[in-house]
XYZ file of C-alpha atoms in Angstrom:
84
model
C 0.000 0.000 0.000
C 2.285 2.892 -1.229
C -0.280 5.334 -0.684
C -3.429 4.010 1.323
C -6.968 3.146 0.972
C -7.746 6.763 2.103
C -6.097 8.420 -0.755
C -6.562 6.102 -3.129
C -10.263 6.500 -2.437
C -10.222 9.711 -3.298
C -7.908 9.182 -6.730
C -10.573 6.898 -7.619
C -13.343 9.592 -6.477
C -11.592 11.848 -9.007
C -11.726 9.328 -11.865
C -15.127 8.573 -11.425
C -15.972 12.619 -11.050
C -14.290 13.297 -13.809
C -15.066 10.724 -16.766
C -18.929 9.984 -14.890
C -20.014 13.390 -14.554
C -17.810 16.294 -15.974
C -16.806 14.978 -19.015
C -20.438 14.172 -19.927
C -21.506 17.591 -18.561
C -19.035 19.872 -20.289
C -20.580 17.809 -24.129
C -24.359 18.432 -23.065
C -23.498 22.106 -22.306
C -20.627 22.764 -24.737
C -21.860 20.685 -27.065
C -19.647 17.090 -28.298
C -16.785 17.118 -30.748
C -18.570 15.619 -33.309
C -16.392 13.218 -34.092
C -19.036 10.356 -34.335
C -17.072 8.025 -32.361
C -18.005 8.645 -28.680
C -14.957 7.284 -26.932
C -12.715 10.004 -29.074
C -15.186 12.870 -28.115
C -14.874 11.628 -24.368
C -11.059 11.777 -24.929
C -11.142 15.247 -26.395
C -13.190 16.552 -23.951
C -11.086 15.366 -21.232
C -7.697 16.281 -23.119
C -8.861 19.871 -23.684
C -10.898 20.148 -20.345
C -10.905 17.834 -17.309
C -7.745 16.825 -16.648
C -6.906 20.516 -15.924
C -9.495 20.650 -13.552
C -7.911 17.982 -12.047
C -4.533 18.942 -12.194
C -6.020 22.557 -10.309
C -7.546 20.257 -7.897
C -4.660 18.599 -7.140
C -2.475 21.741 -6.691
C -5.169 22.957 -4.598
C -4.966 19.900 -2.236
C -1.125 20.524 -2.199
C -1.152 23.822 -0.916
C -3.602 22.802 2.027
C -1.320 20.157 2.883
C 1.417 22.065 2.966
C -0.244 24.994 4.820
C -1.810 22.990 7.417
C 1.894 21.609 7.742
C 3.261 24.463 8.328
C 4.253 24.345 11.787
C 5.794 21.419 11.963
C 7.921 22.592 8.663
C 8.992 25.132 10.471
C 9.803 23.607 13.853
C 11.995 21.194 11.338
C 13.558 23.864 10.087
C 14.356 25.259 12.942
C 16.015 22.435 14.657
C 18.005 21.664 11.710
C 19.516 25.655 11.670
C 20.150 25.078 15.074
C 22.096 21.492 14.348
C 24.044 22.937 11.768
């Protein structure tokens, strides 16, 4: 288990978010490619559109990570100045 059930959860949340709901959401209101072969518009759609809403997302969760961190960062930091 390299990462854990809870996160892997939540990768899997993401998949399912973005392929089950988004991708299908952004063709009804956007409109689809128009390819005619529905796995390609999917694939477009998510090329062009989801997976930088997931990439955000993940930056996003990042940034809370490493601000709610961000005492203990600093206490490291601190103690390793000190060390030095």
């Amino acid at each position: 288990y390299i990462v854990g059930l809870r996160i892997a959860s939540f990768i899997f949340l993401g998949g399912v978010i973005g392929f089950g709901i988004l991708v299908p959401l952004f063709g009804l209101i956007r409109g689809w490619p128009g390819s005619g072969d529905i796995v390609e518009d999917f694939y477009t759609i998510w090329s062009s559109e989801i997976r930088y809403i997931g990439v955000g997302a993940m930056i996003v969760g990042g940034v809370y990570t490493l601000w709610s961190m961000k005492d203990t960062i600093k206490d490291g930091l601190m103690k390793a100045l000190k060390a030095a």
